[in-house]
mmCIF file of C-alpha atoms in Angstrom:
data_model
loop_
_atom_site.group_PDB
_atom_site.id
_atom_site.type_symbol
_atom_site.label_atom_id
_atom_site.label_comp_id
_atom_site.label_asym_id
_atom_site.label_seq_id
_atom_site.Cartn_x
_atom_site.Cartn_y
_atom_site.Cartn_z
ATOM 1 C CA UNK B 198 0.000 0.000 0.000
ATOM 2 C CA UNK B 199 2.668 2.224 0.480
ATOM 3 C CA UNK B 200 3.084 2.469 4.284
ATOM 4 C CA UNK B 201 6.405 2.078 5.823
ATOM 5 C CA UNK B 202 6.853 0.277 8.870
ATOM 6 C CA UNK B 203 9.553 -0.300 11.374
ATOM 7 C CA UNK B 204 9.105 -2.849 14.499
ATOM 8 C CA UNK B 205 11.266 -1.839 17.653
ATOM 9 C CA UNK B 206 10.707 -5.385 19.536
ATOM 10 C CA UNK B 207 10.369 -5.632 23.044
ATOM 11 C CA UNK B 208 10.769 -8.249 25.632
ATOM 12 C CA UNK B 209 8.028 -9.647 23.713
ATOM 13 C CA UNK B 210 5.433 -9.056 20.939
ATOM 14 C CA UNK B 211 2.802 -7.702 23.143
ATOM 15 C CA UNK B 212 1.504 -5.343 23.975
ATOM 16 C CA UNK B 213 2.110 -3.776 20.492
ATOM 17 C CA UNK B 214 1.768 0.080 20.254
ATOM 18 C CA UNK B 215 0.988 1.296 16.546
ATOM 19 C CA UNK B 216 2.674 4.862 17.013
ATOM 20 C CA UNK B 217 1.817 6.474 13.765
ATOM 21 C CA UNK B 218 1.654 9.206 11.653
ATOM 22 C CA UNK B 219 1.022 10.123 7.873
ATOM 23 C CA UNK B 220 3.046 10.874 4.724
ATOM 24 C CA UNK B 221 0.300 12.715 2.425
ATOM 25 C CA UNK B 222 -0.003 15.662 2.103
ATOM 26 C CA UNK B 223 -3.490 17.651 0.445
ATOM 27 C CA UNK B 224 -1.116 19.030 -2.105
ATOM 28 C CA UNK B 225 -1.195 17.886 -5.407
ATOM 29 C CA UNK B 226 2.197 17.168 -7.002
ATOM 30 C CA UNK B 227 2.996 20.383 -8.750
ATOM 31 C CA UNK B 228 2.913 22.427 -5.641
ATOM 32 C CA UNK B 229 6.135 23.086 -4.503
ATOM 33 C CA UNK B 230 6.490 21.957 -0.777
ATOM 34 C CA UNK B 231 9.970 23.423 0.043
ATOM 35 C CA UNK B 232 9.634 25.133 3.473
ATOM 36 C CA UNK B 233 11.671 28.295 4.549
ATOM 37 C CA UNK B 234 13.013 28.907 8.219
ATOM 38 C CA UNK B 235 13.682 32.105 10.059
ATOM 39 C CA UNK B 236 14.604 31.515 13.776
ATOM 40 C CA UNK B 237 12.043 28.929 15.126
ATOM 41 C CA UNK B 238 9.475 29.715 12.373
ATOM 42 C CA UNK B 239 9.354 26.986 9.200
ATOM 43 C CA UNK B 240 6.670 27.949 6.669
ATOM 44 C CA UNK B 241 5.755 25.656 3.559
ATOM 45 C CA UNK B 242 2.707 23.429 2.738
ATOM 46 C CA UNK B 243 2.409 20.377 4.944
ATOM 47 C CA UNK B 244 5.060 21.565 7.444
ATOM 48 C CA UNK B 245 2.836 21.348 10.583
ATOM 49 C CA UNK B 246 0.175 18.622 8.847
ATOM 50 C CA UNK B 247 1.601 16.328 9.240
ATOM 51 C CA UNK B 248 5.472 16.927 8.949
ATOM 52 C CA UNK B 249 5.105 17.650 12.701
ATOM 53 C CA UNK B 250 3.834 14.455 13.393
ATOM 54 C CA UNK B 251 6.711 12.585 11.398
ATOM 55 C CA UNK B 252 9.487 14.989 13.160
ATOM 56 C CA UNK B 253 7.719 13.289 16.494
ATOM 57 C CA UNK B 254 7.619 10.091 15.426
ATOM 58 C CA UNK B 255 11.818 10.266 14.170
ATOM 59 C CA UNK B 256 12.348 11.964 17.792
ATOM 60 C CA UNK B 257 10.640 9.192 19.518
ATOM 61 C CA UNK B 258 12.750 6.439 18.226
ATOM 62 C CA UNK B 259 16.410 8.527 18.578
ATOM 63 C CA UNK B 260 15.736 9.312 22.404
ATOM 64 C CA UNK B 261 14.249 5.466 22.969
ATOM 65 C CA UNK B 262 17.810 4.663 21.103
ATOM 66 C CA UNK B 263 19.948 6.812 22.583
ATOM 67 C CA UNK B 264 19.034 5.767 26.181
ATOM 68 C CA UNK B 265 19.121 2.004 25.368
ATOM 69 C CA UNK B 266 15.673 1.844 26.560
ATOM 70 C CA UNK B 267 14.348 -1.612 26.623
ATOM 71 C CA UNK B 268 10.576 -1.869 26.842
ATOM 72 C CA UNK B 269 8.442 -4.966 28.076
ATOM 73 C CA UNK B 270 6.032 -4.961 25.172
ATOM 74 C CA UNK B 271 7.084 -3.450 21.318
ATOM 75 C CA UNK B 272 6.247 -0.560 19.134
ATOM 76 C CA UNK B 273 5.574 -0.568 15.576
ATOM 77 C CA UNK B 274 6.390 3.173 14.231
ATOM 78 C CA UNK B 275 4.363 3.302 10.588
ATOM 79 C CA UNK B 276 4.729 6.079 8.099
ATOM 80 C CA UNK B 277 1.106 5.845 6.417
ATOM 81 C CA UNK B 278 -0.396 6.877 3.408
ATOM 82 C CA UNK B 279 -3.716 8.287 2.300
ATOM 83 C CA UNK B 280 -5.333 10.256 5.054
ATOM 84 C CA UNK B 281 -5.919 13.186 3.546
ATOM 85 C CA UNK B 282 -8.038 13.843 0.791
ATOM 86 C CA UNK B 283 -9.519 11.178 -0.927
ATOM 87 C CA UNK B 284 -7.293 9.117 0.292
ATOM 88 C CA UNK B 285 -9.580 7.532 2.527
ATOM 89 C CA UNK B 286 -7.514 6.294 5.030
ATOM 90 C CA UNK B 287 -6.387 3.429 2.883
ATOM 91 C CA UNK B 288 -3.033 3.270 4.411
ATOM 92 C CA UNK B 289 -4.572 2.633 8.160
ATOM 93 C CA UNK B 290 -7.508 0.812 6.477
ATOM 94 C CA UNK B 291 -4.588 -2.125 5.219
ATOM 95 C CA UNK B 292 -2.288 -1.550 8.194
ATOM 96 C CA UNK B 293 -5.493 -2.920 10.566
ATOM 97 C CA UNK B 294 -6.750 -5.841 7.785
ATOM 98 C CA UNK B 295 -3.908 -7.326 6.035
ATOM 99 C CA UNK B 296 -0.014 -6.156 7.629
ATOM 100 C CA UNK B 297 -0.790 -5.841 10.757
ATOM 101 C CA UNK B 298 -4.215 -7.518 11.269
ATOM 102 C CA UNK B 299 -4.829 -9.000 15.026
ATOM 103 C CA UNK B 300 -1.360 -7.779 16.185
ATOM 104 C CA UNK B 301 -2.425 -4.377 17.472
ATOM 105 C CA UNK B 302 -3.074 -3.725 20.789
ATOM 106 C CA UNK B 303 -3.318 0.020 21.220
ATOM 107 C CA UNK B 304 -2.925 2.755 18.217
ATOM 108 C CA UNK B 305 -1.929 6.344 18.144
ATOM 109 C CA UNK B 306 -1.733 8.619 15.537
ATOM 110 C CA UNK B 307 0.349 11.944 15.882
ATOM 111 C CA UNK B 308 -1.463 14.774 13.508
ATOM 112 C CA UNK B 309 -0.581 18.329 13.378
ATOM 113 C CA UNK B 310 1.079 20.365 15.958
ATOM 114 C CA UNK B 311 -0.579 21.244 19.747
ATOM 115 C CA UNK B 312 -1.100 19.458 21.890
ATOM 116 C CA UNK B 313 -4.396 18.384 21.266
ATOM 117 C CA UNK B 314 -5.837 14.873 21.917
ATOM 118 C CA UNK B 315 -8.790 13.114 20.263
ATOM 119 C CA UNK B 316 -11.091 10.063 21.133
ATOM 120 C CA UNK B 317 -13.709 10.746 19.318
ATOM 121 C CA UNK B 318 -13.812 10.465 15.110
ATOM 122 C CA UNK B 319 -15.592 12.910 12.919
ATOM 123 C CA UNK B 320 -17.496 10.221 9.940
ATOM 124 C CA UNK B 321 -17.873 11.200 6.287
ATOM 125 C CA UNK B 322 -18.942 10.422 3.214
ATOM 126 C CA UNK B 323 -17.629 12.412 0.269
ATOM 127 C CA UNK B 324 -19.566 11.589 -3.400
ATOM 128 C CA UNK B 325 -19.119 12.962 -6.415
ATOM 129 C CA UNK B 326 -22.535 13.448 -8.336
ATOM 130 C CA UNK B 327 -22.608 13.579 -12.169
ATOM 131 C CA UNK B 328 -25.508 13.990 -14.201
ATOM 132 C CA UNK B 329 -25.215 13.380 -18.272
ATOM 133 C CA UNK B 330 -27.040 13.739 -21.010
ATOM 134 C CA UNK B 331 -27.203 14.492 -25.051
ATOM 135 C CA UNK B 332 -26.385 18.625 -24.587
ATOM 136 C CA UNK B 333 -27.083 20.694 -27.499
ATOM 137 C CA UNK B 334 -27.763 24.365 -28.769
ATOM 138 C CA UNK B 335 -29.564 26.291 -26.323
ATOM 139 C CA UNK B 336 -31.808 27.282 -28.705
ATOM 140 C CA UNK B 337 -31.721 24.446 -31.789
ATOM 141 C CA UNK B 338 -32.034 22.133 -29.441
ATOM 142 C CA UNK B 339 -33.876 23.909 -26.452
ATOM 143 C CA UNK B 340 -36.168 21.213 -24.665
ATOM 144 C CA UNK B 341 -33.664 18.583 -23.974
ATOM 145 C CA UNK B 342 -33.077 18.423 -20.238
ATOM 146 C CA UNK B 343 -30.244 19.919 -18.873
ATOM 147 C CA UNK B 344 -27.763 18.216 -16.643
ATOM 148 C CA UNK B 345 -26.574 21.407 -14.941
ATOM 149 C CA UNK B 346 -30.132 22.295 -14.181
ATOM 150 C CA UNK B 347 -30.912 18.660 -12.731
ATOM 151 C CA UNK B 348 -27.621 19.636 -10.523
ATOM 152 C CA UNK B 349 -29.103 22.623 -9.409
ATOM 153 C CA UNK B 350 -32.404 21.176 -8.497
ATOM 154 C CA UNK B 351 -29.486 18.584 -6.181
ATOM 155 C CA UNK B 352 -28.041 21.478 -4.634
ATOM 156 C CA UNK B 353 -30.503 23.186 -3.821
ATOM 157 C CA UNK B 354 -32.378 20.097 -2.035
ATOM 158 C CA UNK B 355 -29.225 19.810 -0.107
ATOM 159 C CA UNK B 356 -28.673 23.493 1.097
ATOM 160 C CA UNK B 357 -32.203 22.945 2.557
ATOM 161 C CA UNK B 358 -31.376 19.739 4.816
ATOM 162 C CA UNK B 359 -32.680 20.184 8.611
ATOM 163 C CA UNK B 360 -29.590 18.795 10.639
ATOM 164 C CA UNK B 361 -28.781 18.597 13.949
ATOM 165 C CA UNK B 362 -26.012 20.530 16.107
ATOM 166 C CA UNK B 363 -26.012 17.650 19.175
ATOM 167 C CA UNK B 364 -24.914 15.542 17.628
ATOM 168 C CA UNK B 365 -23.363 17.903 15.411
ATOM 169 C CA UNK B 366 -24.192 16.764 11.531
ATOM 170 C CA UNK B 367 -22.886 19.317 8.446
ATOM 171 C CA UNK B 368 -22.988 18.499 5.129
ATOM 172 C CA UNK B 369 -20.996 20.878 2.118
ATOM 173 C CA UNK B 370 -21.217 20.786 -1.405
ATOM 174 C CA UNK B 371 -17.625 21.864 -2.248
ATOM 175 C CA UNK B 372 -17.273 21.778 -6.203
ATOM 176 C CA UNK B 373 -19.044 22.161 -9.132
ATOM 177 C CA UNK B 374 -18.228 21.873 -12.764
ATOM 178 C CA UNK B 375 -19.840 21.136 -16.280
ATOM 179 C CA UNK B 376 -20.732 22.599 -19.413
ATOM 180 C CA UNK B 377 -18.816 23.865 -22.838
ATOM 181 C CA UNK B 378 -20.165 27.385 -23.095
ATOM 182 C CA UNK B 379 -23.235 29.532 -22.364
ATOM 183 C CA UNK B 380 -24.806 28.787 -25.426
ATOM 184 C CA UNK B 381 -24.441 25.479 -25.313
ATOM 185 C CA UNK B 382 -27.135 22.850 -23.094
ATOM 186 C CA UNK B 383 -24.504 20.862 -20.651
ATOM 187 C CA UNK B 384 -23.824 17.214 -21.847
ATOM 188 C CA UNK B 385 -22.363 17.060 -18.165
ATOM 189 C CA UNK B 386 -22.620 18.726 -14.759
ATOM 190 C CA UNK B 387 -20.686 17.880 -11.605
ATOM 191 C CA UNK B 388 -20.735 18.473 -8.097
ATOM 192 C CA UNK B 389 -18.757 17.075 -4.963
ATOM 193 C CA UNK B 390 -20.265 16.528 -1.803
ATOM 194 C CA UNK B 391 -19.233 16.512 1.785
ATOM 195 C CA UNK B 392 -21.551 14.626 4.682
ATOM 196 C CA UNK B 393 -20.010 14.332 8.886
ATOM 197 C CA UNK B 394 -20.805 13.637 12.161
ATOM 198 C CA UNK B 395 -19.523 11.891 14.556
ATOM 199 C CA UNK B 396 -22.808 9.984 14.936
ATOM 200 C CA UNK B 397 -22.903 6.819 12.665
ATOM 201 C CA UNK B 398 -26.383 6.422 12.732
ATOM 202 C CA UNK B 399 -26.711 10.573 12.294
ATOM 203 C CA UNK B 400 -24.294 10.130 9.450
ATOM 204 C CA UNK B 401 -26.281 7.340 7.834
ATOM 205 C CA UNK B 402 -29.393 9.447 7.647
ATOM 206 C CA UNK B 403 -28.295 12.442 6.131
ATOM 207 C CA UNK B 404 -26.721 10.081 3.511
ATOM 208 C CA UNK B 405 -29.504 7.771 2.507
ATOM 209 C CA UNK B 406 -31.439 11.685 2.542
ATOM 210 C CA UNK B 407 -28.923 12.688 0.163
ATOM 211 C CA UNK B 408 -28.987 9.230 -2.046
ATOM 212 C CA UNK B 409 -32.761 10.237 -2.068
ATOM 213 C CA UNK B 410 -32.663 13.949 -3.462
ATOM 214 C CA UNK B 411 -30.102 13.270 -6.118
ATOM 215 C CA UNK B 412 -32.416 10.618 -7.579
ATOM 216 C CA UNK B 413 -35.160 13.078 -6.969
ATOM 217 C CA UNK B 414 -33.654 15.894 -8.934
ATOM 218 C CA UNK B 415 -33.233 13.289 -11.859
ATOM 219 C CA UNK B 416 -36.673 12.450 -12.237
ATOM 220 C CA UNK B 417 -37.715 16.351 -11.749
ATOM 221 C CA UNK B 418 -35.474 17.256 -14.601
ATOM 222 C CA UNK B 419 -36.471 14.172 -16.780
ATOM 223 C CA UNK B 420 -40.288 15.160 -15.771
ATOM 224 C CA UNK B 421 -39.893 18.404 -16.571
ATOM 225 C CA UNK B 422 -38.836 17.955 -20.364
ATOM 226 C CA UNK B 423 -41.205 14.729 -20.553
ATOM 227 C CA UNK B 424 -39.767 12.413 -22.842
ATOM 228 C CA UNK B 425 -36.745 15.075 -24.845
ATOM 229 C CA UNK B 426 -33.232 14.445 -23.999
ATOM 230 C CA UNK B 427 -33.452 11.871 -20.970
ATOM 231 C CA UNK B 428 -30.575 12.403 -18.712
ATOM 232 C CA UNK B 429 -28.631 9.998 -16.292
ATOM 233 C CA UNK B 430 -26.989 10.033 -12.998
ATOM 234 C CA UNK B 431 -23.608 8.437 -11.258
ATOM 235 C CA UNK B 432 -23.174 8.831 -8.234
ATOM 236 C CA UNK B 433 -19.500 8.030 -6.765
ATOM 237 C CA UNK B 434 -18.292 7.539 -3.699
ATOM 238 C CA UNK B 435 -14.954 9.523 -3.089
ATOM 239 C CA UNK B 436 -14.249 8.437 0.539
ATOM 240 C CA UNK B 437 -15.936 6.963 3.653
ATOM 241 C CA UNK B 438 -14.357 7.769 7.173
ATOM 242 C CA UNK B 439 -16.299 5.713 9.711
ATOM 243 C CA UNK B 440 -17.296 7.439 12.874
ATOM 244 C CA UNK B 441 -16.302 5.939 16.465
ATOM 245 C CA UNK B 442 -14.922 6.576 19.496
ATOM 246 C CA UNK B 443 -12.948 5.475 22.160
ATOM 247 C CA UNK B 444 -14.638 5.351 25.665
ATOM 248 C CA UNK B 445 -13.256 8.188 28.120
ATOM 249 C CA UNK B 446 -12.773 4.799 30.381
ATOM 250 C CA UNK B 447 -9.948 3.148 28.512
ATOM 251 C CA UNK B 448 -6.532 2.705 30.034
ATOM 252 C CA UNK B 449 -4.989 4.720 26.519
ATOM 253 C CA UNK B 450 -7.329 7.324 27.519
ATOM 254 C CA UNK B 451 -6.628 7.746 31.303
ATOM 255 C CA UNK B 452 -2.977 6.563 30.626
ATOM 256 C CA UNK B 453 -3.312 9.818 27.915
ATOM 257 C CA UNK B 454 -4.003 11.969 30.798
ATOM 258 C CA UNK B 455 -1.709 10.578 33.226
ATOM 259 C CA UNK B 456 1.248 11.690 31.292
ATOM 260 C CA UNK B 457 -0.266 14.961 30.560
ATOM 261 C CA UNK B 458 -0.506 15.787 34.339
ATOM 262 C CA UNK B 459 2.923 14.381 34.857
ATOM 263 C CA UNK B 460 4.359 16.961 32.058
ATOM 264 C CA UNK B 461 2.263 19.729 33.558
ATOM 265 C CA UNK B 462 -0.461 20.022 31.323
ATOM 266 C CA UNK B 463 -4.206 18.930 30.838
ATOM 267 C CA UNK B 464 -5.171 17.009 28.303
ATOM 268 C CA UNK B 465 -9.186 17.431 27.243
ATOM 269 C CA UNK B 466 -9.729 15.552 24.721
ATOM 270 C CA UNK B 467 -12.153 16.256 21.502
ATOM 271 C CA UNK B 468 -13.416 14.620 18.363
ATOM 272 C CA UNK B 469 -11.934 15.435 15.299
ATOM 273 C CA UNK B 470 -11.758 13.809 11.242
ATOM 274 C CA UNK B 471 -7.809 11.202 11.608
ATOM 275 C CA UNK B 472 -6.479 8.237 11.145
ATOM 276 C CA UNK B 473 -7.766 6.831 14.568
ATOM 277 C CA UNK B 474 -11.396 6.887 12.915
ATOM 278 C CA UNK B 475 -10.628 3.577 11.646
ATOM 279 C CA UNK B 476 -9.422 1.666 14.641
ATOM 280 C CA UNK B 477 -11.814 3.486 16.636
ATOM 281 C CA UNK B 478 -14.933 2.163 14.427
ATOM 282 C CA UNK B 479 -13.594 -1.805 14.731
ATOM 283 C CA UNK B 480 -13.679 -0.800 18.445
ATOM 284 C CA UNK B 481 -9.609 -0.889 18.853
ATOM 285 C CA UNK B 482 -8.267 1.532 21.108
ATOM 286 C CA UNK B 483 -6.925 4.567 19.684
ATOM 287 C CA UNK B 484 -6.526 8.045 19.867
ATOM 288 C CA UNK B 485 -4.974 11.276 18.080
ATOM 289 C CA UNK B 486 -2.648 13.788 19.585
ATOM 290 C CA UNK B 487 -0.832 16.659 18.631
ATOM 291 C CA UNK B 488 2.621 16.929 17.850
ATOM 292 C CA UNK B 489 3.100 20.010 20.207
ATOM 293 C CA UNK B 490 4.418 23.403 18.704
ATOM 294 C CA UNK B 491 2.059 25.676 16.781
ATOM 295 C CA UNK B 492 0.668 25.636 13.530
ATOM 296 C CA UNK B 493 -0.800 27.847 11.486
ATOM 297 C CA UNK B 494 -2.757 28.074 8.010
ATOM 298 C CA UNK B 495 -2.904 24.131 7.877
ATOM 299 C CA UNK B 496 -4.033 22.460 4.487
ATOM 300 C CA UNK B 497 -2.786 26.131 3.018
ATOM 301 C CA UNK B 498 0.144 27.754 0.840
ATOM 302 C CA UNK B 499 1.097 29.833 3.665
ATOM 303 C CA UNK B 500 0.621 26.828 6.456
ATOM 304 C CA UNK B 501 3.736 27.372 9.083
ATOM 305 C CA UNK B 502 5.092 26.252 12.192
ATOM 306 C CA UNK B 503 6.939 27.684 15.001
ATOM 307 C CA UNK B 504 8.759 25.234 17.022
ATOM 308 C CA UNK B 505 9.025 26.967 20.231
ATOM 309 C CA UNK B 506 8.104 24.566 23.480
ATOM 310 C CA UNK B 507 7.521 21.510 20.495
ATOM 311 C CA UNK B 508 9.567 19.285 22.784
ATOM 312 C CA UNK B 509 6.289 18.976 25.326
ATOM 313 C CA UNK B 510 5.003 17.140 21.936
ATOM 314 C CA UNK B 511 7.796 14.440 21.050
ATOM 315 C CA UNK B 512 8.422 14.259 25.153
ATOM 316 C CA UNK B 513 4.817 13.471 25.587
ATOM 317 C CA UNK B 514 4.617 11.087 22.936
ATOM 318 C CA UNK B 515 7.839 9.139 24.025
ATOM 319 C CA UNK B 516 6.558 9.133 27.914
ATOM 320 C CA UNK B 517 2.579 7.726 26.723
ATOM 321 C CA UNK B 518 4.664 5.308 23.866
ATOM 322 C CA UNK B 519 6.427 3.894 26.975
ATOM 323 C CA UNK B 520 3.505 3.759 29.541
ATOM 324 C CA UNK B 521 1.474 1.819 26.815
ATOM 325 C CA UNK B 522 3.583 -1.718 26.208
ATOM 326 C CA UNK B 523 4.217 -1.996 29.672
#
């Protein structure tokens, strides 16, 4: 798949700590990702998500080295890919059912800088609509129905949703595209959609609702122009981030917040879109953290990172990496 993976054995395979965190970037490949420092500031695309997290993850491993520390249980360090994006967590996805399947006992993922912890994952579903049909001449061939208006009548059915803010459900369309020109009837209209919550069955609704109104803006469109021009529909699913949660009474929680109070700080923890979604919705323990520092401008051209105090992130990921394969 792509991940990298490096076992630092213990006095014996378990407990196993996955302590991970990912390569990708939301950058496509022409965007140059060279950062620039000045002091303790680094600025460049991807610096802070999730270059922090792979700094951590390096730092982790040279201090456990460099003090010979030998632990009871082992940790895996992985490098995944495909969280961001439509990646849809396909790297953790194959690192939980085929490389690493049954020998994971507890899983962290370090994303972003803060110090931030997580135990509760965001869900999505991101689709991309498309509706097609024969085009034409707006006015030669005026009648034929109109895959851009059939998108419309979608969009609009969608800005109208009722949802509900406990549990907290949004839903965004976030691009649109089609057409050849203004005189022209569309032989193709686009749109991608974005549906979360951290409520499966919340999450599930609004997307069988959805499924529903994009089917229901066919048939208006089709209806409209009776039988001229019949358009179609395909609907494809970009990504799917299951929602879960790990319960505020597991020991990698209260072991989270044990170190915290022995660095000096609290950790509250939220709910937020990672790769501990996964884990999380096959009921394995996991959380999130941050990899201290601060960030700014994240998933951005102008996303930087100032490094000041980031050792309370690395220190607090070596000290809960420790506490965890005892």
């Amino acid at each position: 798949m792509g991940d990298v993976i490096g076992e630092r054995p213990g006095q014996a395979a378990h407990p196993n700590l996955v302590l991970a965190a990912h390569l990708d970037t939301v950058f496509p490949p022409e965007v140059d990702v060279h950062n620039t420092m000045n002091g303790t500031k680094m600025k460049g695309p991807g610096i802070g998500d999730d270059c922090r997290g792979l700094a951590v993850l390096i730092g982790v491993i040279r201090s456990l080295d460099e003090a010979k520390v030998v632990t009871p249980g082992t940790i895996t360090f992985v490098a995944n890919v495909g969280e961001e994006g439509v990646g849809d967590l396909r790297g953790v996805k194959h690192l939980f059912d085929v490389s690493l399947h049954g020998k994971i006992d507890n899983f962290i993922s370090i994303d972003g800088t803060g110090l931030h912890a997580t135990r509760i994952g965001v869900g999505s579903y991101r689709y991309k609509v498309t509706y097609t049909g024969p085009g034409g001449h707006s006015f030669g061939s005026f009648g034929n129905a109109n895959p851009i208006h059939a998108l419309g009548r979608m969009i609009a059915k969608v800005s109208d949703f009722q949802v509900t803010t406990k549990p907290k459900v949004t839903f965004n369309v976030g691009r649109i595209g089609g057409g050849t020109s203004v005189n022209s009837i569309a032989y193709e209209g686009w749109a991608e959609v974005d549906m979360r919550s951290s409520d499966a069955a919340s999450l599930k609704a609004l997307e069988e609702k959805f499924q529903a109104v994009v089917q229901l803006a066919l048939n208006e469109e089709n209806e409209r122009w009776k039988n001229k021009g019949k358009i179609a529909v395909e609907v494809k699913l970009l990504g799917y981030r299951p929602a879960g949660e790990t319960p505020e009474s597991a020991p990698i929680v209260s072991t989270a917040k044990a170190v915290g109070k022995a660095l000096g700080f609290d950790v509250r923890f939220g709910e937020g879109s990672t790769d501990s979604n996964y884990p999380m919705s096959l009921h394995a323990p996991a959380i999130t953290i941050g990899g201290g520092g601060t960030g700014t401008g994240a998933h951005s051209l102008d996303e930087a990172f100032d490094s000041t105090d980031s050792w309370k992130g690395t220190q607090r990921a070596l000290l809960l990496a420790v506490a965890l394969v005892q």
